[in-house]
């Protein structure tokens, strides 16, 4: 069960806090579907420093409404089990 293309944020999509959907705190800089993660949608976004809390949640506008992805502090890299 994979998200439809409408669920993928576009470059420049505004990023908001979960409490305030009026004032953007940043924007999506890139997004793609990850074949290494089962076709899940992954994104990079630049957000204001005070909102960049590990394991926090933000709101991102998509073609079907808001999505609430998790904020990661460090970049996560996929390592295959047989590497």
Short mmCIF file of N, CA and C in Angstrom, two decimals:
data_model
loop_
_atom_site.label_atom_id
_atom_site.label_comp_id
_atom_site.label_asym_id
_atom_site.label_seq_id
_atom_site.Cartn_x
_atom_site.Cartn_y
_atom_site.Cartn_z
N UNK A 1 0.85 -1.17 0.00
CA UNK A 1 0.00 0.00 0.00
C UNK A 1 0.89 1.23 0.00
N UNK A 2 1.06 1.85 -1.17
CA UNK A 2 1.96 3.00 -1.31
C UNK A 2 1.16 4.28 -1.48
N UNK A 3 1.70 5.38 -0.98
CA UNK A 3 1.01 6.66 -1.16
C UNK A 3 0.92 7.02 -2.63
N UNK A 4 -0.18 7.66 -3.01
CA UNK A 4 -0.35 8.10 -4.40
C UNK A 4 0.55 9.31 -4.67
N UNK A 5 0.79 9.61 -5.95
CA UNK A 5 1.65 10.76 -6.28
C UNK A 5 1.15 12.08 -5.68
N UNK A 6 -0.15 12.20 -5.46
CA UNK A 6 -0.68 13.45 -4.88
C UNK A 6 -0.21 13.67 -3.44
N UNK A 7 0.25 12.60 -2.78
CA UNK A 7 0.72 12.72 -1.40
C UNK A 7 2.17 13.24 -1.32
N UNK A 8 2.85 13.29 -2.46
CA UNK A 8 4.25 13.73 -2.46
C UNK A 8 4.31 15.25 -2.54
N UNK A 9 4.95 15.89 -1.55
CA UNK A 9 5.10 17.35 -1.61
C UNK A 9 5.97 17.77 -2.79
N UNK A 10 5.66 18.90 -3.37
CA UNK A 10 6.47 19.42 -4.46
C UNK A 10 7.56 20.32 -3.90
N UNK A 11 8.60 20.54 -4.69
CA UNK A 11 9.67 21.45 -4.28
C UNK A 11 9.06 22.83 -4.04
N UNK A 12 9.40 23.41 -2.91
CA UNK A 12 8.87 24.71 -2.54
C UNK A 12 7.61 24.65 -1.70
N UNK A 13 7.07 23.43 -1.46
CA UNK A 13 5.87 23.31 -0.64
C UNK A 13 6.15 23.89 0.75
N UNK A 14 5.23 24.68 1.29
CA UNK A 14 5.47 25.28 2.60
C UNK A 14 5.44 24.25 3.72
N UNK A 15 6.25 24.51 4.74
CA UNK A 15 6.30 23.68 5.94
C UNK A 15 5.82 24.54 7.11
N UNK A 16 4.95 23.97 7.93
CA UNK A 16 4.35 24.68 9.06
C UNK A 16 4.57 23.90 10.35
N UNK A 17 4.37 24.54 11.48
CA UNK A 17 4.33 23.80 12.74
C UNK A 17 2.98 23.09 12.80
N UNK A 18 2.84 22.12 13.68
CA UNK A 18 1.57 21.43 13.81
C UNK A 18 0.53 22.31 14.49
N UNK A 19 0.97 23.37 15.15
CA UNK A 19 0.05 24.27 15.85
C UNK A 19 -0.42 25.44 14.99
N UNK A 20 0.33 25.78 13.93
CA UNK A 20 0.03 26.99 13.15
C UNK A 20 0.18 26.70 11.67
N UNK A 21 -0.93 26.61 10.96
CA UNK A 21 -0.91 26.34 9.52
C UNK A 21 -1.02 27.62 8.70
N UNK A 22 -0.76 28.75 9.31
CA UNK A 22 -0.85 30.04 8.62
C UNK A 22 0.53 30.61 8.28
N UNK A 23 1.49 30.45 9.20
CA UNK A 23 2.81 31.07 9.05
C UNK A 23 3.85 29.99 8.76
N UNK A 24 4.38 29.93 7.52
CA UNK A 24 5.39 28.90 7.19
C UNK A 24 6.66 29.07 8.02
N UNK A 25 7.26 27.94 8.36
CA UNK A 25 8.55 27.95 9.06
C UNK A 25 9.67 27.45 8.14
N UNK A 26 9.34 27.17 6.89
CA UNK A 26 10.33 26.70 5.94
C UNK A 26 9.67 26.18 4.68
N UNK A 27 10.46 25.43 3.90
CA UNK A 27 9.95 24.89 2.65
C UNK A 27 10.67 23.62 2.25
N UNK A 28 9.98 22.81 1.45
CA UNK A 28 10.56 21.57 0.93
C UNK A 28 11.59 21.93 -0.13
N UNK A 29 12.81 21.41 0.00
CA UNK A 29 13.84 21.67 -1.01
C UNK A 29 13.91 20.56 -2.05
N UNK A 30 13.49 19.35 -1.70
CA UNK A 30 13.40 18.25 -2.67
C UNK A 30 12.58 17.13 -2.08
N UNK A 31 11.94 16.35 -2.95
CA UNK A 31 11.22 15.17 -2.51
C UNK A 31 11.28 14.13 -3.62
N UNK A 32 11.22 12.88 -3.21
CA UNK A 32 11.27 11.78 -4.17
C UNK A 32 10.67 10.54 -3.53
N UNK A 33 10.49 9.51 -4.33
CA UNK A 33 10.05 8.21 -3.83
C UNK A 33 11.29 7.34 -3.72
N UNK A 34 11.41 6.62 -2.62
CA UNK A 34 12.60 5.84 -2.35
C UNK A 34 12.37 4.36 -2.65
N UNK A 35 13.02 3.83 -3.70
CA UNK A 35 12.89 2.40 -3.96
C UNK A 35 13.54 1.54 -2.86
N UNK A 36 14.51 2.10 -2.17
CA UNK A 36 15.18 1.35 -1.09
C UNK A 36 14.30 1.27 0.17
N UNK A 37 13.29 2.14 0.26
CA UNK A 37 12.39 2.15 1.42
C UNK A 37 10.97 1.76 1.01
N UNK A 38 10.87 0.90 0.01
CA UNK A 38 9.56 0.39 -0.39
C UNK A 38 8.68 1.41 -1.07
N UNK A 39 9.27 2.34 -1.82
CA UNK A 39 8.55 3.38 -2.55
C UNK A 39 7.92 4.43 -1.64
N UNK A 40 8.40 4.52 -0.39
CA UNK A 40 7.94 5.59 0.50
C UNK A 40 8.43 6.94 -0.01
N UNK A 41 7.73 7.97 0.35
CA UNK A 41 8.10 9.34 -0.02
C UNK A 41 9.08 9.88 1.01
N UNK A 42 10.18 10.44 0.54
CA UNK A 42 11.15 11.08 1.43
C UNK A 42 11.37 12.52 0.93
N UNK A 43 11.67 13.42 1.86
CA UNK A 43 11.85 14.83 1.52
C UNK A 43 12.99 15.44 2.32
N UNK A 44 13.55 16.45 1.76
CA UNK A 44 14.44 17.35 2.48
C UNK A 44 13.72 18.68 2.56
N UNK A 45 13.82 19.34 3.70
CA UNK A 45 13.21 20.66 3.85
C UNK A 45 14.14 21.52 4.67
N UNK A 46 14.14 22.79 4.37
CA UNK A 46 14.86 23.75 5.18
C UNK A 46 13.84 24.43 6.06
N UNK A 47 14.06 24.34 7.38
CA UNK A 47 13.14 24.98 8.33
C UNK A 47 13.93 25.83 9.30
N UNK A 48 13.25 26.76 9.90
CA UNK A 48 13.92 27.64 10.87
C UNK A 48 14.48 26.81 12.01
N UNK A 49 15.67 27.18 12.44
CA UNK A 49 16.44 26.41 13.41
C UNK A 49 15.65 26.08 14.68
N UNK A 50 14.89 27.02 15.20
CA UNK A 50 14.19 26.78 16.46
C UNK A 50 13.10 25.71 16.34
N UNK A 51 12.73 25.34 15.12
CA UNK A 51 11.72 24.31 14.91
C UNK A 51 12.33 22.95 14.54
N UNK A 52 13.64 22.89 14.40
CA UNK A 52 14.32 21.66 13.99
C UNK A 52 14.63 20.79 15.20
N UNK A 53 13.60 20.18 15.73
CA UNK A 53 13.76 19.33 16.91
C UNK A 53 13.69 17.86 16.50
N UNK A 54 14.68 17.05 16.90
CA UNK A 54 14.65 15.64 16.55
C UNK A 54 13.37 14.97 17.04
N UNK A 55 12.84 14.12 16.22
CA UNK A 55 11.61 13.36 16.51
C UNK A 55 10.40 14.27 16.67
N UNK A 56 10.50 15.51 16.24
CA UNK A 56 9.35 16.40 16.24
C UNK A 56 8.52 16.17 14.99
N UNK A 57 7.43 16.89 14.88
CA UNK A 57 6.56 16.75 13.72
C UNK A 57 6.28 18.14 13.16
N UNK A 58 6.20 18.21 11.85
CA UNK A 58 5.83 19.44 11.15
C UNK A 58 4.66 19.11 10.23
N UNK A 59 4.10 20.13 9.59
CA UNK A 59 3.03 19.93 8.61
C UNK A 59 3.54 20.41 7.27
N UNK A 60 3.31 19.60 6.23
CA UNK A 60 3.72 19.94 4.87
C UNK A 60 2.50 19.85 3.97
N UNK A 61 2.30 20.87 3.13
CA UNK A 61 1.17 20.86 2.22
C UNK A 61 1.46 19.94 1.03
N UNK A 62 0.51 19.06 0.73
CA UNK A 62 0.61 18.16 -0.43
C UNK A 62 -0.61 18.41 -1.32
N UNK A 63 -0.71 17.68 -2.40
CA UNK A 63 -1.84 17.81 -3.31
C UNK A 63 -3.16 17.37 -2.72
N UNK A 64 -3.11 16.64 -1.60
CA UNK A 64 -4.35 16.15 -0.98
C UNK A 64 -4.53 16.69 0.44
N UNK A 65 -3.82 17.72 0.78
CA UNK A 65 -3.93 18.30 2.12
C UNK A 65 -2.60 18.25 2.85
N UNK A 66 -2.67 18.28 4.17
CA UNK A 66 -1.46 18.30 4.98
C UNK A 66 -0.96 16.90 5.27
N UNK A 67 0.35 16.77 5.32
CA UNK A 67 1.02 15.56 5.79
C UNK A 67 1.81 15.97 7.02
N UNK A 68 2.01 15.05 7.95
CA UNK A 68 2.75 15.38 9.17
C UNK A 68 3.96 14.46 9.32
N UNK A 69 5.04 14.76 8.58
CA UNK A 69 6.24 13.92 8.66
C UNK A 69 7.07 14.20 9.91
N UNK A 70 7.94 13.28 10.22
CA UNK A 70 8.84 13.41 11.37
C UNK A 70 10.07 14.21 10.97
N UNK A 71 10.57 15.01 11.89
CA UNK A 71 11.81 15.77 11.69
C UNK A 71 12.97 14.93 12.20
N UNK A 72 13.99 14.75 11.37
CA UNK A 72 15.18 14.02 11.77
C UNK A 72 16.33 14.99 11.98
N UNK A 73 17.12 14.75 13.01
CA UNK A 73 18.25 15.63 13.30
C UNK A 73 19.39 15.37 12.32
N UNK A 74 19.73 14.11 12.14
CA UNK A 74 20.82 13.75 11.25
C UNK A 74 20.25 13.07 10.00
N UNK A 75 21.02 13.08 8.94
CA UNK A 75 20.63 12.35 7.75
C UNK A 75 20.69 10.87 8.04
N UNK A 76 19.71 10.16 7.58
CA UNK A 76 19.69 8.70 7.75
C UNK A 76 20.09 8.07 6.42
N UNK A 77 21.00 7.12 6.48
CA UNK A 77 21.44 6.44 5.27
C UNK A 77 21.04 4.99 5.33
N UNK A 78 20.54 4.48 4.22
CA UNK A 78 20.10 3.10 4.13
C UNK A 78 21.30 2.19 3.95
N UNK A 79 21.39 1.14 4.75
CA UNK A 79 22.47 0.14 4.65
C UNK A 79 21.82 -1.21 4.42
N UNK A 80 21.97 -1.80 3.25
CA UNK A 80 21.39 -3.11 3.00
C UNK A 80 21.93 -4.14 3.98
N UNK A 81 21.10 -5.09 4.35
CA UNK A 81 21.48 -6.11 5.33
C UNK A 81 22.65 -6.96 4.85
N UNK A 82 22.77 -7.16 3.56
CA UNK A 82 23.85 -8.01 3.03
C UNK A 82 25.04 -7.22 2.51
N UNK A 83 25.17 -5.97 2.91
CA UNK A 83 26.29 -5.15 2.42
C UNK A 83 27.59 -5.46 3.16
#
